[in-house]
mmCIF file of C-alpha atoms and ligand atoms in Angstrom:
data_model
loop_
_atom_site.group_PDB
_atom_site.id
_atom_site.type_symbol
_atom_site.label_atom_id
_atom_site.label_comp_id
_atom_site.label_asym_id
_atom_site.label_seq_id
_atom_site.Cartn_x
_atom_site.Cartn_y
_atom_site.Cartn_z
ATOM 1 C CA MET A 118 7.401 -11.139 -0.922
ATOM 2 C CA LYS A 119 4.697 -9.271 -3.214
ATOM 3 C CA THR A 120 4.218 -5.876 -2.872
ATOM 4 C CA LEU A 121 1.006 -3.872 -3.962
ATOM 5 C CA THR A 122 0.561 0.039 -3.728
ATOM 6 C CA VAL A 123 -2.605 1.562 -2.707
ATOM 7 C CA ASP A 124 -2.095 4.966 -4.935
ATOM 8 C CA LEU A 125 -3.456 7.890 -2.999
ATOM 9 C CA GLY A 126 -0.734 10.900 -4.305
ATOM 10 C CA ASN A 127 1.010 12.024 -1.246
ATOM 11 C CA ARG A 128 -0.556 9.505 1.091
ATOM 12 C CA THR A 129 0.153 6.340 -0.987
ATOM 13 C CA TYR A 130 1.153 3.352 0.886
ATOM 14 C CA PRO A 131 2.505 -0.074 0.198
ATOM 15 C CA ILE A 132 0.873 -3.524 0.917
ATOM 16 C CA HIS A 133 3.761 -6.150 1.627
ATOM 17 C CA ILE A 134 2.547 -9.894 1.519
ATOM 18 C CA GLY A 135 4.649 -12.721 2.497
ATOM 19 C CA SER A 136 6.132 -15.366 4.816
ATOM 20 C CA GLY A 137 8.380 -14.294 7.701
ATOM 21 C CA LEU A 138 7.791 -10.587 7.067
ATOM 22 C CA LEU A 139 7.323 -10.007 10.985
ATOM 23 C CA GLN A 140 11.353 -10.325 10.945
ATOM 24 C CA HIS A 141 11.880 -7.863 8.481
ATOM 25 C CA ALA A 142 12.793 -4.524 10.180
ATOM 26 C CA GLU A 143 13.875 -2.816 6.818
ATOM 27 C CA LEU A 144 10.363 -2.977 5.643
ATOM 28 C CA ILE A 145 8.792 -1.268 8.306
ATOM 29 C CA HIS A 146 11.692 1.645 9.520
ATOM 30 C CA PRO A 147 11.340 3.716 6.493
ATOM 31 C CA HIS A 148 7.451 4.447 7.813
ATOM 32 C CA ILE A 149 8.553 5.348 11.275
ATOM 33 C CA GLN A 150 9.170 8.904 11.808
ATOM 34 C CA GLY A 151 9.833 9.534 15.226
ATOM 35 C CA LYS A 152 11.740 8.117 18.126
ATOM 36 C CA THR A 153 8.783 6.213 19.715
ATOM 37 C CA THR A 154 6.413 3.679 19.048
ATOM 38 C CA THR A 155 3.212 2.123 20.807
ATOM 39 C CA ILE A 156 2.082 -1.266 19.678
ATOM 40 C CA VAL A 157 -1.670 -2.059 20.334
ATOM 41 C CA SER A 158 -2.774 -5.516 20.294
ATOM 42 C CA ASN A 159 -5.123 -7.882 22.489
ATOM 43 C CA GLU A 160 -4.693 -10.336 25.111
ATOM 44 C CA THR A 161 -4.743 -13.369 22.946
ATOM 45 C CA ILE A 162 -2.507 -11.763 19.955
ATOM 46 C CA ALA A 163 0.155 -10.474 22.212
ATOM 47 C CA PRO A 164 1.365 -13.603 23.611
ATOM 48 C CA LEU A 165 1.861 -15.192 20.163
ATOM 49 C CA TYR A 166 3.355 -12.187 18.143
ATOM 50 C CA LEU A 167 4.620 -8.904 20.298
ATOM 51 C CA ASP A 168 8.108 -10.593 21.244
ATOM 52 C CA VAL A 169 8.673 -10.567 17.423
ATOM 53 C CA LEU A 170 7.237 -7.510 16.712
ATOM 54 C CA HIS A 171 9.430 -5.738 19.554
ATOM 55 C CA LYS A 172 12.715 -6.983 18.099
ATOM 56 C CA ILE A 173 12.030 -5.257 14.717
ATOM 57 C CA THR A 174 10.925 -1.956 16.750
ATOM 58 C CA SER A 175 13.992 -2.261 19.189
ATOM 59 C CA PRO A 176 15.612 1.204 18.087
ATOM 60 C CA TYR A 177 12.611 2.861 19.278
ATOM 61 C CA ARG A 178 11.199 3.573 22.594
ATOM 62 C CA ASN A 179 7.968 1.588 22.560
ATOM 63 C CA THR A 180 5.007 1.202 24.736
ATOM 64 C CA ASP A 181 2.241 -1.559 24.651
ATOM 65 C CA VAL A 182 -1.494 -1.202 25.090
ATOM 66 C CA ILE A 183 -3.021 -4.581 25.456
ATOM 67 C CA LEU A 184 -6.692 -4.492 25.074
ATOM 68 C CA PRO A 185 -9.377 -7.016 25.809
ATOM 69 C CA ASP A 186 -10.280 -9.461 22.973
ATOM 70 C CA GLY A 187 -13.305 -9.545 21.241
ATOM 71 C CA GLU A 188 -16.019 -7.313 19.223
ATOM 72 C CA VAL A 189 -17.743 -6.322 22.536
ATOM 73 C CA TYR A 190 -14.696 -4.321 23.262
ATOM 74 C CA LYS A 191 -14.547 -2.401 20.176
ATOM 75 C CA THR A 192 -16.056 0.636 21.912
ATOM 76 C CA LEU A 193 -15.481 4.467 22.886
ATOM 77 C CA GLU A 194 -14.604 3.413 26.443
ATOM 78 C CA VAL A 195 -12.207 0.972 25.473
ATOM 79 C CA GLU A 196 -10.623 3.252 22.963
ATOM 80 C CA GLN A 197 -9.895 5.519 25.804
ATOM 81 C CA GLN A 198 -7.290 3.107 27.278
ATOM 82 C CA ILE A 199 -5.277 3.287 24.409
ATOM 83 C CA PHE A 200 -5.010 7.426 24.768
ATOM 84 C CA SER A 201 -4.459 7.202 28.229
ATOM 85 C CA GLN A 202 -1.821 4.680 28.274
ATOM 86 C CA MET A 203 -0.086 6.941 25.272
ATOM 87 C CA LEU A 204 -0.529 10.137 27.317
ATOM 88 C CA THR A 205 0.916 8.490 30.315
ATOM 89 C CA ALA A 206 4.020 7.299 28.147
ATOM 90 C CA ARG A 207 4.422 11.009 26.892
ATOM 91 C CA CYS A 208 3.757 9.768 23.208
ATOM 92 C CA ASP A 209 3.861 12.677 20.964
ATOM 93 C CA ARG A 210 2.655 13.706 17.337
ATOM 94 C CA LYS A 211 5.785 11.702 15.738
ATOM 95 C CA THR A 212 4.721 8.353 17.760
ATOM 96 C CA THR A 213 4.096 5.609 15.177
ATOM 97 C CA LEU A 214 1.452 3.179 16.264
ATOM 98 C CA PHE A 215 1.251 -0.495 15.344
ATOM 99 C CA ALA A 216 -2.203 -2.408 15.094
ATOM 100 C CA LEU A 217 -1.173 -6.136 15.796
ATOM 101 C CA GLY A 218 -4.164 -8.291 15.436
ATOM 102 C CA GLY A 219 -7.655 -8.601 13.615
ATOM 103 C CA GLY A 220 -9.794 -6.230 12.402
ATOM 104 C CA VAL A 221 -11.086 -5.227 16.033
ATOM 105 C CA VAL A 222 -7.369 -4.114 16.812
ATOM 106 C CA GLY A 223 -6.773 -2.769 13.455
ATOM 107 C CA ASP A 224 -10.117 -0.488 13.247
ATOM 108 C CA MET A 225 -9.462 0.703 17.054
ATOM 109 C CA THR A 226 -5.751 1.378 16.612
ATOM 110 C CA GLY A 227 -6.517 3.322 13.296
ATOM 111 C CA PHE A 228 -8.943 5.367 14.855
ATOM 112 C CA ALA A 229 -6.645 5.919 17.584
ATOM 113 C CA ALA A 230 -3.934 7.257 15.168
ATOM 114 C CA ALA A 231 -6.429 9.654 13.518
ATOM 115 C CA CYS A 232 -7.650 11.141 16.880
ATOM 116 C CA TYR A 233 -4.392 11.487 19.046
ATOM 117 C CA GLN A 234 -3.085 14.725 18.989
ATOM 118 C CA ARG A 235 -5.298 15.305 15.813
ATOM 119 C CA GLY A 236 -3.466 12.522 13.923
ATOM 120 C CA ILE A 237 -0.140 10.524 14.023
ATOM 121 C CA PRO A 238 1.149 7.879 11.628
ATOM 122 C CA PHE A 239 0.327 3.954 11.988
ATOM 123 C CA ILE A 240 1.111 0.945 10.481
ATOM 124 C CA GLN A 241 -1.359 -2.162 10.319
ATOM 125 C CA VAL A 242 0.191 -5.641 10.880
ATOM 126 C CA PRO A 243 -3.207 -7.839 10.270
ATOM 127 C CA THR A 244 -3.155 -11.435 11.905
ATOM 128 C CA THR A 245 -6.283 -12.409 10.630
ATOM 129 C CA LEU A 246 -7.319 -13.631 7.200
ATOM 130 C CA LEU A 247 -10.334 -11.058 7.420
ATOM 131 C CA ALA A 248 -7.724 -8.258 8.537
ATOM 132 C CA MET A 249 -5.306 -9.147 5.524
ATOM 133 C CA VAL A 250 -7.728 -9.090 2.712
ATOM 134 C CA ASP A 251 -10.053 -6.161 3.786
ATOM 135 C CA SER A 252 -9.966 -4.199 6.982
ATOM 136 C CA SER A 253 -6.058 -3.463 7.253
ATOM 137 C CA VAL A 254 -6.689 -1.849 3.798
ATOM 138 C CA GLY A 255 -8.351 1.310 2.911
ATOM 139 C CA GLY A 256 -8.388 3.336 6.132
ATOM 140 C CA LYS A 257 -11.924 3.003 7.418
ATOM 141 C CA THR A 258 -11.368 3.085 11.213
ATOM 142 C CA GLY A 259 -13.295 3.169 14.323
ATOM 143 C CA VAL A 260 -15.741 1.895 17.113
ATOM 144 C CA ASN A 261 -19.150 0.124 17.268
ATOM 145 C CA HIS A 262 -22.065 2.039 19.163
ATOM 146 C CA PRO A 263 -24.933 0.318 21.191
ATOM 147 C CA LEU A 264 -27.214 1.418 18.131
ATOM 148 C CA GLY A 265 -25.044 0.509 15.285
ATOM 149 C CA LYS A 266 -22.048 -1.113 13.881
ATOM 150 C CA ASN A 267 -18.922 1.247 13.308
ATOM 151 C CA MET A 268 -20.732 4.448 13.710
ATOM 152 C CA ILE A 269 -18.377 5.955 15.047
ATOM 153 C CA GLY A 270 -15.141 6.294 13.048
ATOM 154 C CA ALA A 271 -12.914 8.312 10.594
ATOM 155 C CA PHE A 272 -11.194 7.711 7.178
ATOM 156 C CA TYR A 273 -7.436 7.549 7.901
ATOM 157 C CA GLN A 274 -4.832 5.831 6.162
ATOM 158 C CA PRO A 275 -1.735 3.743 7.185
ATOM 159 C CA GLN A 276 1.771 4.284 6.193
ATOM 160 C CA CYS A 277 2.186 0.689 5.474
ATOM 161 C CA VAL A 278 0.392 -2.744 5.792
ATOM 162 C CA LEU A 279 2.615 -5.844 6.416
ATOM 163 C CA ILE A 280 1.011 -9.202 5.881
ATOM 164 C CA ASP A 281 2.983 -11.978 7.388
ATOM 165 C CA ILE A 282 0.806 -15.019 6.248
ATOM 166 C CA ASP A 283 2.819 -17.141 8.510
ATOM 167 C CA THR A 284 0.421 -15.587 11.527
ATOM 168 C CA LEU A 285 -2.433 -17.530 10.083
ATOM 169 C CA ASP A 286 -0.969 -20.782 11.348
ATOM 170 C CA THR A 287 -2.362 -20.128 15.049
ATOM 171 C CA LEU A 288 -5.762 -19.015 13.707
ATOM 172 C CA ASP A 289 -8.438 -21.025 14.251
ATOM 173 C CA ASP A 290 -10.601 -22.877 11.449
ATOM 174 C CA GLN A 291 -13.816 -21.032 12.295
ATOM 175 C CA GLN A 292 -11.887 -17.333 11.988
ATOM 176 C CA LEU A 293 -10.281 -18.588 8.698
ATOM 177 C CA SER A 294 -13.490 -19.256 7.390
ATOM 178 C CA ALA A 295 -15.082 -15.958 8.425
ATOM 179 C CA GLY A 296 -11.885 -14.426 6.287
ATOM 180 C CA LEU A 297 -12.821 -16.310 3.314
ATOM 181 C CA ALA A 298 -16.225 -14.400 3.259
ATOM 182 C CA GLU A 299 -14.558 -11.177 2.721
ATOM 183 C CA VAL A 300 -12.509 -13.206 0.085
ATOM 184 C CA ILE A 301 -15.235 -14.885 -1.706
ATOM 185 C CA LYS A 302 -16.904 -11.334 -1.723
ATOM 186 C CA TYR A 303 -14.539 -9.829 -4.191
ATOM 187 C CA GLY A 304 -15.380 -12.483 -6.514
ATOM 188 C CA PHE A 305 -19.288 -11.905 -6.212
ATOM 189 C CA ILE A 306 -18.771 -8.282 -6.894
ATOM 190 C CA ARG A 307 -16.440 -8.174 -9.925
ATOM 191 C CA ASP A 308 -14.097 -11.392 -10.541
ATOM 192 C CA LEU A 309 -15.679 -14.259 -12.102
ATOM 193 C CA ASP A 310 -12.529 -15.709 -12.749
ATOM 194 C CA PHE A 311 -11.342 -15.613 -9.051
ATOM 195 C CA LEU A 312 -14.871 -17.330 -8.289
ATOM 196 C CA ASN A 313 -14.067 -20.139 -10.406
ATOM 197 C CA TRP A 314 -10.240 -20.252 -8.829
ATOM 198 C CA LEU A 315 -11.723 -20.165 -5.549
ATOM 199 C CA ASP A 316 -14.431 -22.993 -6.231
ATOM 200 C CA GLN A 317 -11.373 -25.170 -7.333
ATOM 201 C CA ASN A 318 -9.130 -24.410 -4.631
ATOM 202 C CA MET A 319 -11.466 -23.892 -1.610
ATOM 203 C CA ASP A 320 -9.749 -27.281 -0.194
ATOM 204 C CA LYS A 321 -6.491 -25.989 -0.314
ATOM 205 C CA LEU A 322 -7.353 -22.830 1.529
ATOM 206 C CA LEU A 323 -9.001 -24.601 4.130
ATOM 207 C CA GLN A 324 -5.882 -26.829 4.708
ATOM 208 C CA ARG A 325 -4.042 -23.494 4.671
ATOM 209 C CA ASP A 326 -1.627 -24.370 1.845
ATOM 210 C CA LYS A 327 0.381 -21.350 1.849
ATOM 211 C CA THR A 328 0.792 -20.639 -1.958
ATOM 212 C CA ALA A 329 -3.063 -20.571 -2.543
ATOM 213 C CA LEU A 330 -3.531 -18.489 0.718
ATOM 214 C CA ARG A 331 -0.855 -16.025 -0.665
ATOM 215 C CA TYR A 332 -2.625 -15.784 -4.325
ATOM 216 C CA ALA A 333 -6.227 -15.281 -2.478
ATOM 217 C CA ILE A 334 -4.578 -12.568 -0.205
ATOM 218 C CA TYR A 335 -2.836 -11.044 -3.292
ATOM 219 C CA ARG A 336 -5.679 -10.827 -5.547
ATOM 220 C CA SER A 337 -8.316 -9.802 -2.678
ATOM 221 C CA CYS A 338 -6.049 -6.812 -1.740
ATOM 222 C CA GLN A 339 -5.266 -6.088 -5.458
ATOM 223 C CA HIS A 340 -9.001 -5.464 -5.800
ATOM 224 C CA LYS A 341 -9.404 -3.565 -2.575
ATOM 225 C CA ALA A 342 -6.322 -1.275 -3.505
ATOM 226 C CA GLU A 343 -7.946 -0.361 -6.722
ATOM 227 C CA ILE A 344 -11.325 0.546 -5.311
ATOM 228 C CA VAL A 345 -9.837 2.493 -2.643
ATOM 229 C CA ALA A 346 -7.693 4.547 -5.088
ATOM 230 C CA ALA A 347 -10.466 5.335 -7.138
ATOM 231 C CA ASP A 348 -13.048 6.151 -4.084
ATOM 232 C CA GLU A 349 -11.446 6.621 -1.087
ATOM 233 C CA ARG A 350 -14.386 8.219 0.747
ATOM 234 C CA GLU A 351 -16.767 5.973 -0.694
ATOM 235 C CA ALA A 352 -18.802 8.499 -2.940
ATOM 236 C CA GLY A 353 -19.602 5.667 -5.312
ATOM 237 C CA GLN A 354 -17.958 2.171 -6.317
ATOM 238 C CA ARG A 355 -16.249 1.805 -2.865
ATOM 239 C CA ALA A 356 -19.786 0.959 -1.555
ATOM 240 C CA LEU A 357 -19.769 -2.455 -3.520
ATOM 241 C CA LEU A 358 -17.410 -3.682 -0.865
ATOM 242 C CA ASN A 359 -20.399 -3.529 1.276
ATOM 243 C CA LEU A 360 -21.911 -6.326 -0.411
ATOM 244 C CA GLY A 361 -23.863 -8.383 2.340
ATOM 245 C CA HIS A 362 -22.911 -6.016 5.087
ATOM 246 C CA THR A 363 -26.196 -3.789 5.326
ATOM 247 C CA PHE A 364 -27.811 -7.195 6.332
ATOM 248 C CA GLY A 365 -24.806 -8.760 8.089
ATOM 249 C CA HIS A 366 -24.437 -5.601 10.317
ATOM 250 C CA ALA A 367 -27.833 -5.953 11.412
ATOM 251 C CA ILE A 368 -27.483 -9.456 12.407
ATOM 252 C CA GLU A 369 -24.267 -8.437 14.329
ATOM 253 C CA THR A 370 -26.252 -5.711 16.141
ATOM 254 C CA GLY A 371 -29.125 -7.618 16.602
ATOM 255 C CA MET A 372 -27.574 -10.513 17.963
ATOM 256 C CA GLY A 373 -25.400 -8.839 20.316
ATOM 257 C CA TYR A 374 -21.677 -7.752 19.471
ATOM 258 C CA GLY A 375 -19.364 -10.744 19.158
ATOM 259 C CA LYS A 376 -22.253 -13.398 19.173
ATOM 260 C CA TRP A 377 -21.836 -13.618 15.307
ATOM 261 C CA LEU A 378 -18.331 -13.484 13.633
ATOM 262 C CA HIS A 379 -18.143 -10.484 11.029
ATOM 263 C CA GLY A 380 -17.556 -12.714 8.230
ATOM 264 C CA GLU A 381 -20.269 -15.099 8.979
ATOM 265 C CA ALA A 382 -22.759 -12.247 9.091
ATOM 266 C CA VAL A 383 -21.345 -11.249 5.583
ATOM 267 C CA SER A 384 -21.762 -14.600 4.658
ATOM 268 C CA VAL A 385 -25.507 -14.797 5.443
ATOM 269 C CA GLY A 386 -25.820 -11.104 4.193
ATOM 270 C CA MET A 387 -24.454 -11.978 0.747
ATOM 271 C CA VAL A 388 -26.808 -14.627 0.316
ATOM 272 C CA MET A 389 -29.576 -12.472 1.404
ATOM 273 C CA ALA A 390 -28.648 -9.679 -1.336
ATOM 274 C CA ALA A 391 -28.589 -12.696 -3.934
ATOM 275 C CA GLU A 392 -31.712 -13.903 -3.088
ATOM 276 C CA LEU A 393 -33.450 -10.349 -3.316
ATOM 277 C CA SER A 394 -31.552 -9.879 -6.718
ATOM 278 C CA GLN A 395 -33.218 -13.163 -7.853
ATOM 279 C CA LYS A 396 -36.373 -12.103 -6.498
ATOM 280 C CA MET A 397 -36.308 -8.904 -8.994
ATOM 281 C CA ASN A 398 -35.051 -11.374 -11.751
ATOM 282 C CA TRP A 399 -31.769 -9.751 -12.011
ATOM 283 C CA ILE A 400 -30.285 -13.271 -11.396
ATOM 284 C CA SER A 401 -31.050 -16.796 -11.611
ATOM 285 C CA LYS A 402 -32.320 -19.637 -9.109
ATOM 286 C CA GLU A 403 -28.975 -21.147 -10.231
ATOM 287 C CA ALA A 404 -26.695 -18.272 -9.545
ATOM 288 C CA VAL A 405 -28.230 -18.186 -6.098
ATOM 289 C CA GLN A 406 -27.641 -21.758 -5.592
ATOM 290 C CA ARG A 407 -23.885 -21.349 -6.900
ATOM 291 C CA VAL A 408 -23.601 -18.285 -4.218
ATOM 292 C CA LYS A 409 -24.613 -20.774 -1.363
ATOM 293 C CA ASN A 410 -22.668 -23.532 -2.406
ATOM 294 C CA LEU A 411 -19.453 -21.402 -2.491
ATOM 295 C CA LEU A 412 -19.990 -20.014 0.839
ATOM 296 C CA LEU A 413 -20.852 -23.606 2.103
ATOM 297 C CA LYS A 414 -17.872 -25.004 0.690
ATOM 298 C CA ALA A 415 -15.865 -22.445 2.813
ATOM 299 C CA LYS A 416 -17.712 -23.784 5.992
ATOM 300 C CA LEU A 417 -19.606 -20.590 6.257
ATOM 301 C CA PRO A 418 -23.330 -20.048 7.341
ATOM 302 C CA ILE A 419 -25.819 -18.981 4.734
ATOM 303 C CA GLU A 420 -29.247 -18.856 6.804
ATOM 304 C CA PRO A 421 -29.903 -15.877 9.039
ATOM 305 C CA PRO A 422 -30.409 -16.399 12.497
ATOM 306 C CA LYS A 423 -34.004 -17.620 13.457
ATOM 307 C CA ALA A 424 -33.969 -15.326 16.345
ATOM 308 C CA MET A 425 -34.190 -12.329 14.363
ATOM 309 C CA SER A 426 -37.644 -10.947 12.805
ATOM 310 C CA ALA A 427 -38.108 -8.861 9.758
ATOM 311 C CA THR A 428 -39.017 -5.848 11.957
ATOM 312 C CA GLN A 429 -36.000 -6.113 13.483
ATOM 313 C CA PHE A 430 -33.745 -6.480 10.365
ATOM 314 C CA SER A 431 -35.670 -3.495 8.704
ATOM 315 C CA ASP A 432 -35.337 -1.416 11.833
ATOM 316 C CA LEU A 433 -31.482 -1.820 11.999
ATOM 317 C CA MET A 434 -30.990 -1.720 8.414
ATOM 318 C CA SER A 435 -32.529 1.917 8.497
ATOM 319 C CA VAL A 436 -29.460 2.909 10.518
ATOM 320 C CA ASP A 437 -27.071 1.693 7.850
ATOM 321 C CA LYS A 438 -24.277 4.182 6.540
ATOM 322 C CA LYS A 439 -25.437 3.725 3.179
ATOM 323 C CA VAL A 440 -28.760 5.626 4.248
ATOM 324 C CA GLN A 441 -28.879 8.674 2.562
ATOM 325 C CA ASP A 442 -31.922 11.293 3.005
ATOM 326 C CA GLY A 443 -33.853 8.414 4.641
ATOM 327 C CA VAL A 444 -33.363 6.112 1.392
ATOM 328 C CA LEU A 445 -31.421 2.880 1.880
ATOM 329 C CA SER A 446 -28.767 1.577 -0.817
ATOM 330 C CA LEU A 447 -27.984 -2.163 -1.212
ATOM 331 C CA ILE A 448 -25.288 -3.643 -3.155
ATOM 332 C CA LEU A 449 -27.163 -6.344 -5.302
ATOM 333 C CA MET A 450 -26.052 -9.222 -8.054
ATOM 334 C CA LYS A 451 -26.505 -8.193 -11.673
ATOM 335 C CA SER A 452 -25.124 -11.590 -12.305
ATOM 336 C CA TYR A 453 -22.796 -14.227 -10.921
ATOM 337 C CA GLY A 454 -19.571 -12.338 -10.569
ATOM 338 C CA GLU A 455 -20.876 -8.724 -11.118
ATOM 339 C CA CYS A 456 -22.871 -6.290 -8.367
ATOM 340 C CA ILE A 457 -24.241 -2.924 -8.612
ATOM 341 C CA VAL A 458 -25.024 -0.293 -5.924
ATOM 342 C CA SER A 459 -28.638 0.223 -6.028
ATOM 343 C CA ARG A 460 -31.613 2.400 -4.645
ATOM 344 C CA ASP A 461 -34.046 0.979 -6.862
ATOM 345 C CA PHE A 462 -34.729 -2.270 -5.131
ATOM 346 C CA ASP A 463 -38.249 -3.518 -4.681
ATOM 347 C CA PRO A 464 -39.638 -2.928 -1.233
ATOM 348 C CA VAL A 465 -41.918 -5.863 -1.296
ATOM 349 C CA ALA A 466 -38.976 -8.267 -2.564
ATOM 350 C CA LEU A 467 -36.937 -7.234 0.397
ATOM 351 C CA GLN A 468 -39.478 -7.793 2.802
ATOM 352 C CA ALA A 469 -39.907 -11.063 1.299
ATOM 353 C CA VAL A 470 -36.361 -11.991 2.072
ATOM 354 C CA LEU A 471 -36.234 -10.421 5.535
ATOM 355 C CA SER A 472 -39.426 -12.503 6.319
ATOM 356 C CA ARG A 473 -37.954 -15.495 4.829
ATOM 357 C CA GLU A 474 -40.723 -16.206 2.360
HETATM 358 P P1 NAD B 274 -11.050 -9.993 15.565
HETATM 359 O O1 NAD B 274 -10.255 -8.744 15.400
HETATM 360 O O2 NAD B 274 -12.155 -10.007 16.417
HETATM 361 O O3 NAD B 274 -10.340 -11.156 15.407
HETATM 362 C C1 NAD B 274 -10.563 -12.330 15.723
HETATM 363 C C2 NAD B 274 -10.014 -13.555 16.655
HETATM 364 O O4 NAD B 274 -9.015 -14.053 16.218
HETATM 365 C C3 NAD B 274 -9.825 -12.482 18.039
HETATM 366 O O5 NAD B 274 -10.086 -13.664 19.187
HETATM 367 C C4 NAD B 274 -8.148 -12.480 17.779
HETATM 368 O O6 NAD B 274 -7.632 -12.264 19.243
HETATM 369 C C5 NAD B 274 -8.070 -13.945 17.185
HETATM 370 N N1 NAD B 274 -6.726 -13.693 16.422
HETATM 371 C C6 NAD B 274 -6.213 -12.635 15.584
HETATM 372 N N2 NAD B 274 -5.272 -12.963 14.977
HETATM 373 C C7 NAD B 274 -5.040 -14.052 15.769
HETATM 374 C C8 NAD B 274 -3.842 -15.218 15.160
HETATM 375 N N3 NAD B 274 -2.950 -14.900 14.274
HETATM 376 N N4 NAD B 274 -3.910 -16.435 16.040
HETATM 377 C C9 NAD B 274 -4.736 -16.682 16.888
HETATM 378 N N5 NAD B 274 -5.622 -15.839 17.072
HETATM 379 C C10 NAD B 274 -5.944 -14.698 16.200
HETATM 380 O O7 NAD B 274 -11.798 -10.043 14.211
HETATM 381 P P2 NAD B 274 -11.443 -10.177 12.462
HETATM 382 O O8 NAD B 274 -12.472 -10.862 11.952
HETATM 383 O O9 NAD B 274 -10.219 -9.988 12.239
HETATM 384 O O10 NAD B 274 -12.274 -8.659 12.240
HETATM 385 C C11 NAD B 274 -13.631 -8.025 12.451
HETATM 386 C C12 NAD B 274 -13.646 -6.805 12.640
HETATM 387 O O11 NAD B 274 -13.056 -6.146 11.464
HETATM 388 C C13 NAD B 274 -15.101 -6.294 12.771
HETATM 389 O O12 NAD B 274 -15.134 -5.335 13.859
HETATM 390 C C14 NAD B 274 -15.452 -5.590 11.485
HETATM 391 O O13 NAD B 274 -16.219 -4.537 11.690
HETATM 392 C C15 NAD B 274 -14.069 -4.859 11.243
HETATM 393 N N6 NAD B 274 -13.803 -4.855 9.567
HETATM 394 C C16 NAD B 274 -13.457 -3.704 9.325
HETATM 395 C C17 NAD B 274 -13.129 -3.244 7.925
HETATM 396 C C18 NAD B 274 -12.792 -2.214 7.821
HETATM 397 O O14 NAD B 274 -12.728 -1.862 6.367
HETATM 398 N N7 NAD B 274 -11.891 -1.439 8.499
HETATM 399 C C19 NAD B 274 -13.522 -4.294 7.014
HETATM 400 C C20 NAD B 274 -14.069 -5.464 7.451
HETATM 401 C C21 NAD B 274 -14.164 -5.686 8.793
HETATM 402 N N1 LIG B 275 -14.768 -2.915 4.247
HETATM 403 C C1 LIG B 275 -15.766 -2.115 3.332
HETATM 404 C C2 LIG B 275 -14.390 -0.939 3.023
HETATM 405 O O1 LIG B 275 -13.406 -0.875 3.335
HETATM 406 O O2 LIG B 275 -15.053 -0.221 2.153
#
């Protein structure tokens, strides 16, 4: 097992990464304060991993909340189900919530923890690659609104993140690739060496080689932990983690939640960010091709959906969380392996990218 730390003063917490960790009660018991726990999961993951989590939470009085599966259920209405079941079970301010699942369960459980009786502890047990390398770390929690992705939420940090990479054994190939988009993102933002490693080891990752997966997850979490510790509430460099997300969120919302996987939408968004950077002569055409090649190697899409017009993209991008005083910031590429946050992009070049000219 390897352990990283998200350094946030008295809210500092560990990220444990390894195989078989769901059997290790001693990793989570120190983070449970009271006598009760609530495990939030969904109807797909619960049959696979709920029993094993029950074993290590057996000293506590536990309630299970099983949500319907899918991005389309990441809503305030479904969130209410968590509160109702917890109130019925008389959960109190010392109840510890567990998020057992992917990013949807993680974001919703974290938000429930932030809100229930004004804040209770929670533990992230991510079971998708995407949740392991990104959503379980850093405390962004929330739900979607029909008018915009992740628009309702809170910054609220977990007590601990427990990454048992064995849970990836049951994840399907398309979801694995979606997670790889967020792994590759760290390379594009700030780690050329990692990009080269990913280029050489992509086949191993797709074949679920445990050593390669452990390394990719560790290195991704290392980047995430460093960035979150430096800029928890996204006043500056944390925005880099949104590379491709403004375009990607527009695709997810525009196409209807759940039609495109988050990681797939981010993959296309990163290509669009690369193309915009190239149109402004920040990076070369060869660099854009390298971006595309790596994503294709990870079996990810690189073309935006034909059904989305430039106008639809512009409208949806104008409600992005990086819009301030009416001005949008985008994450753009300065070179292959280095990104910056910029408000100074060329609107004509952006329009050309959105129109696919
Ligand atoms: P997801 O949570 O929908 O999970 C994907 C699918 O895999 C689901 O059907 C799920 O039931 C299934 N699944 C999960 N674990 C499994 C396993 N081990 N075996 C078999 N099936 C399993 O999707 P995701 O990609 O994990 O997360 C996407 C969500 O995360 C989006 O809502 C996105 O906005 C959010 N997100 C949040 C952050 C953040 O910082 N909070 C960062 C990135 C993404
Ligand atoms: N996934 C983006 C962030 O955590 O900031």
